[in-house]
Short mmCIF file of C-alpha atoms in Angstrom, two decimals:
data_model
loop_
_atom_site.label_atom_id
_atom_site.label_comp_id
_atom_site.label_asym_id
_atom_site.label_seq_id
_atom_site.Cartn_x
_atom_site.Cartn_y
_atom_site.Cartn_z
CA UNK R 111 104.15 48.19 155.61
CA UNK R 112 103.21 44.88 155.73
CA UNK R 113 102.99 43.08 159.05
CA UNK R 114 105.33 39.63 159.61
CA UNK R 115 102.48 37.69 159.88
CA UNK R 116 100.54 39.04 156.60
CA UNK R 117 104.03 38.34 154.63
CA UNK R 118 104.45 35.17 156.04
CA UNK R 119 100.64 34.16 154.87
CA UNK R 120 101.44 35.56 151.37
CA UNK R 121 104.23 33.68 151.11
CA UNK R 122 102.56 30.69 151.92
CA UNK R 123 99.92 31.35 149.42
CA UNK R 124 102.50 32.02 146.46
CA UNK R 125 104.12 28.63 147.84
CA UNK R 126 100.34 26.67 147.71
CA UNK R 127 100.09 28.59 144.14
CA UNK R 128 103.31 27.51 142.64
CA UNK R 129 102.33 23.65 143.78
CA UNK R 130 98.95 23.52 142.73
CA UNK R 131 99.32 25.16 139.62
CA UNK R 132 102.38 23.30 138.63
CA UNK R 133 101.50 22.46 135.30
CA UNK R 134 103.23 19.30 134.89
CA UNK R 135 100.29 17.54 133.98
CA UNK R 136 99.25 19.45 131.43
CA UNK R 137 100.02 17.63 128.13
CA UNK R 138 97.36 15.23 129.10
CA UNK R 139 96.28 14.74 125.74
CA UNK R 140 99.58 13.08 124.87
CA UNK R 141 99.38 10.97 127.66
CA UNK R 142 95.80 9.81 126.84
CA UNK R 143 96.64 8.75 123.39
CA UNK R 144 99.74 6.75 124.66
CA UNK R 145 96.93 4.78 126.54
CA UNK R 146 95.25 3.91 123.87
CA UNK R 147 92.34 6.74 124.15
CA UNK R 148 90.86 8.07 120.99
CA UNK R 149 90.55 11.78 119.90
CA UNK R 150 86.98 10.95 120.45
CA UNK R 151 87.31 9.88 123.92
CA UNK R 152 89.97 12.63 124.87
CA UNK R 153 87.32 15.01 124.00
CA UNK R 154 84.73 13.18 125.97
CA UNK R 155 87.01 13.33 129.53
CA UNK R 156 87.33 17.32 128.26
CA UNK R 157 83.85 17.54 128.40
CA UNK R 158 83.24 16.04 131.59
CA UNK R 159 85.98 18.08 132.99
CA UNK R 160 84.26 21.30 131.81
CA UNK R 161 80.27 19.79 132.55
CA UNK R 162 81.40 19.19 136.63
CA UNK R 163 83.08 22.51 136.63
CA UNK R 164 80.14 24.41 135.04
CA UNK R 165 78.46 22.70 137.81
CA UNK R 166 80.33 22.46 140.68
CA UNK R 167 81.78 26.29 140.12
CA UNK R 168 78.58 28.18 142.65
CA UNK R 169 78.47 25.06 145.47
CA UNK R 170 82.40 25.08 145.43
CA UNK R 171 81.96 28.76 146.64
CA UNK R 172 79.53 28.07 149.18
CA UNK R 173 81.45 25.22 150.48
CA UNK R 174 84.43 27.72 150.87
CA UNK R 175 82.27 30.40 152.45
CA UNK R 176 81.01 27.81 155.05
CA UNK R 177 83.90 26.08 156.13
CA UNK R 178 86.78 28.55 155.38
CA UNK R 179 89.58 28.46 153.21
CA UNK R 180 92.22 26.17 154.82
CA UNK R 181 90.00 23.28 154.47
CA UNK R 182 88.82 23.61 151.43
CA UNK R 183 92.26 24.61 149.53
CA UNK R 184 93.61 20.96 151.63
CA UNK R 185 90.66 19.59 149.92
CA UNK R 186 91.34 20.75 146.44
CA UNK R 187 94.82 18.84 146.64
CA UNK R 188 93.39 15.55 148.08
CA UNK R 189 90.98 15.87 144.73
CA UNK R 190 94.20 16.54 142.81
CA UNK R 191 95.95 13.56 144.57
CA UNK R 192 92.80 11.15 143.85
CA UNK R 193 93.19 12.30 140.32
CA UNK R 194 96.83 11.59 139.93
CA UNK R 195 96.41 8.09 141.07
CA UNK R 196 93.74 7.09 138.71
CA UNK R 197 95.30 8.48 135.38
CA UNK R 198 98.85 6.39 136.70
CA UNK R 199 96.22 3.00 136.94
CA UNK R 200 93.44 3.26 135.20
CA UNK R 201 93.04 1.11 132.14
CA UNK R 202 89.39 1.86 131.09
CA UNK R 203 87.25 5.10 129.97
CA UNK R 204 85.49 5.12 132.99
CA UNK R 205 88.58 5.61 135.42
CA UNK R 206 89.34 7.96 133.17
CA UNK R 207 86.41 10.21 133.14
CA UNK R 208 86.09 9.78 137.15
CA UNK R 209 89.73 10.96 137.13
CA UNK R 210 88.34 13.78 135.28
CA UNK R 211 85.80 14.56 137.47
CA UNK R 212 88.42 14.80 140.76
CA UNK R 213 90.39 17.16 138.63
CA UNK R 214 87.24 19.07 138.00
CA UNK R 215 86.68 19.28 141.88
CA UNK R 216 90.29 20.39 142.38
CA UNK R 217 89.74 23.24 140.70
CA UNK R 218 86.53 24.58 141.72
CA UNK R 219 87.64 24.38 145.23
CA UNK R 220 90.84 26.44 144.34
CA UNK R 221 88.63 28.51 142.09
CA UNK R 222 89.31 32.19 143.51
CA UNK R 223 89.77 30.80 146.90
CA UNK R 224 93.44 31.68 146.98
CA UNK R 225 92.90 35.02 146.11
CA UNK R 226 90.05 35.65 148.61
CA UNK R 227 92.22 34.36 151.19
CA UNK R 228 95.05 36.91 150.68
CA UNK R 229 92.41 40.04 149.88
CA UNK R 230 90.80 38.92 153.62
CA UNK R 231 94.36 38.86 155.38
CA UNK R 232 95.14 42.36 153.66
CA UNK R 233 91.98 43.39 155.26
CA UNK R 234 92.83 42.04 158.45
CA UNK R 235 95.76 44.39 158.65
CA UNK R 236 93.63 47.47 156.51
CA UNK R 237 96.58 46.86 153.66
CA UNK R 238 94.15 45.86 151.08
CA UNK R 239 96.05 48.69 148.90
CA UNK R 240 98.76 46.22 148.50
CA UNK R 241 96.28 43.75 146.86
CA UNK R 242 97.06 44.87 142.61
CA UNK R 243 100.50 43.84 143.50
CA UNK R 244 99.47 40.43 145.50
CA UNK R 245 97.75 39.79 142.59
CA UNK R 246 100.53 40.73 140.17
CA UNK R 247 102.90 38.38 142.19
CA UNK R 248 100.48 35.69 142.38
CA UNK R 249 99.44 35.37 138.84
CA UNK R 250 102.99 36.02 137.69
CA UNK R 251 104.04 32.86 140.04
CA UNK R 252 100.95 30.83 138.30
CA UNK R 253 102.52 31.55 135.07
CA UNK R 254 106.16 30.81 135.67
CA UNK R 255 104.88 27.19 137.94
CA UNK R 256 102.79 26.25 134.96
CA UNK R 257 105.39 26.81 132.35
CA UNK R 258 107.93 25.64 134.28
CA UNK R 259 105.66 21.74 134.79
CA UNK R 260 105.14 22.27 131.03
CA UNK R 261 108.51 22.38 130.21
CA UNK R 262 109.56 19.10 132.60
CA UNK R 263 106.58 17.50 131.07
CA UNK R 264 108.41 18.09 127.58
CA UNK R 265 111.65 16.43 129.04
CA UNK R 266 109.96 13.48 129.81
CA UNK R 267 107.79 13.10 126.72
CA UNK R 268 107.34 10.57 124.86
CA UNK R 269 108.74 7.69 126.92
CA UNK R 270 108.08 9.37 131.00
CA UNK R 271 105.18 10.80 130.69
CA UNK R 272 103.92 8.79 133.32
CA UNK R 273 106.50 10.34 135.85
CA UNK R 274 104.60 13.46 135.31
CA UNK R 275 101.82 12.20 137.57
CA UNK R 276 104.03 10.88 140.18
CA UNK R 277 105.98 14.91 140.38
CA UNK R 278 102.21 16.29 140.33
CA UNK R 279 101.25 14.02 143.50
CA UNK R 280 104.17 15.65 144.76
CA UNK R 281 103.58 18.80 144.52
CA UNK R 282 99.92 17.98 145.75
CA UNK R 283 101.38 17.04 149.20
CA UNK R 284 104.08 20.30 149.20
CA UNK R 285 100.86 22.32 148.58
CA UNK R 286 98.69 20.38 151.55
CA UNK R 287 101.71 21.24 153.47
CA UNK R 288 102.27 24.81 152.54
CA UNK R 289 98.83 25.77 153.43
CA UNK R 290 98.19 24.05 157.05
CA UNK R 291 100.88 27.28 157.95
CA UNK R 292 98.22 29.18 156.48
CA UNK R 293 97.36 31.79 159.17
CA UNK R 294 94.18 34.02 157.64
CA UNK R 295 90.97 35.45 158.99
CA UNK R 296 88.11 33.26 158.66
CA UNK R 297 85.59 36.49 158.62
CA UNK R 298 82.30 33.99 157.26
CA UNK R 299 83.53 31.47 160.31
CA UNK R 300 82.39 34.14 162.64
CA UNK R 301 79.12 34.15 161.40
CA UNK R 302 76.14 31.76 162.53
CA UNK R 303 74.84 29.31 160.84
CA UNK R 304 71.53 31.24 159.83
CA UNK R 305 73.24 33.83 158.98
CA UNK R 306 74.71 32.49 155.81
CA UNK R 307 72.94 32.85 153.01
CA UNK R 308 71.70 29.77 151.34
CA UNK R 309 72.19 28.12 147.89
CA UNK R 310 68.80 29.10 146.54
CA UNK R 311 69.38 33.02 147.92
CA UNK R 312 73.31 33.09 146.16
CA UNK R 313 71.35 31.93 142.98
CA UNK R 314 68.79 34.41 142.85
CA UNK R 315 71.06 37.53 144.04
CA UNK R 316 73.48 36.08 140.76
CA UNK R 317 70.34 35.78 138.57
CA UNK R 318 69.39 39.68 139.35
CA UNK R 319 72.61 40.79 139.13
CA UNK R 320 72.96 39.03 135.67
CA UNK R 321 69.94 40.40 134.62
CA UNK R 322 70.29 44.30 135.33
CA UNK R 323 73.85 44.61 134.89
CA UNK R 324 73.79 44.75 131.20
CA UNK R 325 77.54 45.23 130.95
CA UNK R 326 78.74 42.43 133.36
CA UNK R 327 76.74 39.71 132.02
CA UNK R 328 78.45 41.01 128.59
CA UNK R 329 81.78 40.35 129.89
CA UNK R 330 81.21 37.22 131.58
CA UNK R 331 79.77 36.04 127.80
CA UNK R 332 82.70 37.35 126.53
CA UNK R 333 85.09 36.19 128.83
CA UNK R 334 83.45 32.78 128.69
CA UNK R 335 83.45 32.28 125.01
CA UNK R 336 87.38 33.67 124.61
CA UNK R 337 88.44 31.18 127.22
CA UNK R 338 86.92 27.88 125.75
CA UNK R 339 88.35 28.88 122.31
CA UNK R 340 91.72 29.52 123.94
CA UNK R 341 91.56 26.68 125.80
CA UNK R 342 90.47 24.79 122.68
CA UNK R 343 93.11 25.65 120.55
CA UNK R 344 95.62 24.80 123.31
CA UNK R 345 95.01 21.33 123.42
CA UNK R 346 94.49 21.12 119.35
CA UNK R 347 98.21 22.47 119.29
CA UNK R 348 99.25 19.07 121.17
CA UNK R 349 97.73 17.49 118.86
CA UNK R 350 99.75 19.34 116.14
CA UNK R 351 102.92 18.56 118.01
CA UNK R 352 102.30 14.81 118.84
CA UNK R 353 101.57 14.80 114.88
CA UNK R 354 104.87 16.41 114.02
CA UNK R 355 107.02 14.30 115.94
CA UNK R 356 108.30 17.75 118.23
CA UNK R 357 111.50 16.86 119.55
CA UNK R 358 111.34 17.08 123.69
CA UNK R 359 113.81 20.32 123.01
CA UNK R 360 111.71 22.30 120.45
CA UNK R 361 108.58 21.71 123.22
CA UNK R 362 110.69 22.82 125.65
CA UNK R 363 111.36 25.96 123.31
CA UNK R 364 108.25 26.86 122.69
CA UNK R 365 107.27 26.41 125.95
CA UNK R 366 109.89 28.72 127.60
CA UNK R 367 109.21 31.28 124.87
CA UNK R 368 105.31 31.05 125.81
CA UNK R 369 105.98 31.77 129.57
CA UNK R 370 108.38 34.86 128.97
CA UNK R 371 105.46 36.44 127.05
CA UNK R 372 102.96 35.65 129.41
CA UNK R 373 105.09 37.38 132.05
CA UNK R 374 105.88 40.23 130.11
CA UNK R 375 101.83 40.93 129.46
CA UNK R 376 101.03 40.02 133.26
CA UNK R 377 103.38 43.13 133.99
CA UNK R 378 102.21 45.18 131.31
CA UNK R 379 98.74 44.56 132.15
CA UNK R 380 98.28 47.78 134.47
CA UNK R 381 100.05 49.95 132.17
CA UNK R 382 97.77 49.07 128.96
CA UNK R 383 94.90 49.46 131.47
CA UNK R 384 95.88 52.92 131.74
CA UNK R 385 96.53 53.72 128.10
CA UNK R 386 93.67 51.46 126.41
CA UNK R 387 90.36 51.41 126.73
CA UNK R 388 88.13 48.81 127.85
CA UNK R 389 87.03 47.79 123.99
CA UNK R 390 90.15 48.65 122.46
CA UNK R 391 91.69 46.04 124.63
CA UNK R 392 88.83 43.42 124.05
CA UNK R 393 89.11 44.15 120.38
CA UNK R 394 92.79 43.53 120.54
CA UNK R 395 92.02 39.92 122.21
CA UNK R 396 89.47 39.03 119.55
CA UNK R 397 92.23 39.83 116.85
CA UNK R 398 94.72 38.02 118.45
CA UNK R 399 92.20 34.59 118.78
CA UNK R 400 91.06 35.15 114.76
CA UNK R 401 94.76 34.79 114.02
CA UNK R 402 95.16 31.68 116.06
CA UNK R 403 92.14 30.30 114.96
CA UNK R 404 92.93 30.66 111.30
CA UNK R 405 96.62 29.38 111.44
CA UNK R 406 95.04 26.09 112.25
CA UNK R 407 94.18 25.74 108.46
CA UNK R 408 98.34 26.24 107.71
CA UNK R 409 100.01 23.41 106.91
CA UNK R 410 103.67 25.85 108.11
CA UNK R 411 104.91 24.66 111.17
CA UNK R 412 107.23 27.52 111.33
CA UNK R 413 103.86 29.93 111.50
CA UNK R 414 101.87 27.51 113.67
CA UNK R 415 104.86 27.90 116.26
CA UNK R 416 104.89 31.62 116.03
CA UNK R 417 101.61 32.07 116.47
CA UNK R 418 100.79 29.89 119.18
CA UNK R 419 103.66 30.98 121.22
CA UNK R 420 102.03 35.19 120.22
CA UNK R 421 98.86 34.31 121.35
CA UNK R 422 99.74 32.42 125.22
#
């Protein structure tokens, strides 16, 4: 059984979760080209977003094992607040990319942070059994927030879209004030300061470890490739829909239809863990992105639907 205060901290988490992954924000792209950006210059705010997370990703996680959690996941929001405000003023590329690079910083600072907070407060109370279905509860509340800021973000579209950044400063402050209540061991806060390792020793431990474990570095690759063509074809399927003309209600659609499959796999994730092997299961991804990638040379709407909705 769980102890009041380790539900309590949970519940907070889920709570910080649901707010900072609230993906209201997400149809970006649209918004950019209603400010007059080009495809061009979309792609070049993408790329900074990506280039400061590549590099932010290892000091992020130092910066969380120094100071502790709390902080940093407050931190994260204030990024995500910065960001909000330039993308409602800016007027220039720069702002723009700058606004990029906050949301860049959000991210790392939540990167895994959330979860390492709620494995260290099962630990605390030697329930760290309970931790598969933290996670299952965690990522399922990811999925249903980010769908559910998707689908308001569809609403509001074409005319709002603005107001979408105004609800995601929101839920920026909810989230700030969610996770002050946050009550979890700070294990690396008990430590001295020499005894934390440094930048340069993380580095070289992750270099070695890179290096003779043939099979992880293999599924970081893989994992790293798989996500930057999903994430690719994402935002080209905004594209496809701001080309279309989508009605606000067929988004919305879509969108719904997306998050009820994503739930359904996030709960039928242990099960095909248990029935399929390791490269039967990565085989079955790779299929699934070779059909996505090649409906993008369909001109049927009706099949571009299906199979974006398949493969979220």
């Amino acid at each position: 059984m769980l102890s009041p205060l380790t539900r309590r901290n949970l519940t907070l988490s889920y709570g910080y979760a649901a707010c900072a992954f609230f993906g209201i924000n997400t149809l970006w792209v649209i918004f950019l080209q209603q400010q007059g950006l080009s495809l061009v210059e979309i792609g070049l705010c993408e790329s900074v977003f990506h280039l400061t997370s590549f590099l932010s990703e290892v000091p992020s996680g130092v910066i969380a094992d120094r100071f502790g959690y709390r902080p940093v996941l407050i931190i994260s929001r204030l990024m995500a607040i910065g960001h909000a405000l330039i993308m409602l003023t800016a007027h220039s590329l720069g702002w723009f990319l700058l606004a990029f690079i906050l949301q860049a910083w959000a991210y790392n600072l939540q990167s895994g942070t959330i979860e390492a907070a709620q494995y260290d407060n099962l630990v605390n109370t030697q329930a760290t059994q309970h931790y598969p279905r933290v996670t299952t509860i965690l990522n399922t509340t990811i999925e249903v927030a980010d769908t559910l800021g998707v689908v308001l973000a569809g609403w509001l579209m074409p005319q709002h879209l603005s107001v979408t950044y105004w609800v995601y400063l929101a839920a920026a402050l909810i989230a700030i004030l969610a996770i002050s209540g946050l009550r979890v061991p700070q294990r690396q806060l008990t430590k001295t300061h020499s005894a934390q390792p440094s930048l340069r020793t993380i580095l070289r431990a992750a270099a070695h470890l890179l290096v003779t474990q043939r099979r992880l570095r293999l599924l970081m690759i893989f994992d790293a490739l798989f996500s930057a063509l999903g994430t690719t074809y994402y935002y080209y399927f905004q594209t496809v829909m701001t080309a279309q003309h989508f009605s606000g209600r067929l988004i919305t659609t879509i969108l719904i239809a997306s998050m009820a499959l994503n739930i359904v796999a996030i709960q039928l994730t242990p099960w095909l863990q248990r029935h399929q092997t390791q490269h039967q299961l990565l085989y079955g991804l790779c299929l699934s992105m070779i059909m996505a990638l090649l409906s993008a040379f369909s001109h049927a709407i009706g099949l571009l639907v299906l199979i974006y909705i398949s493969h979220q």
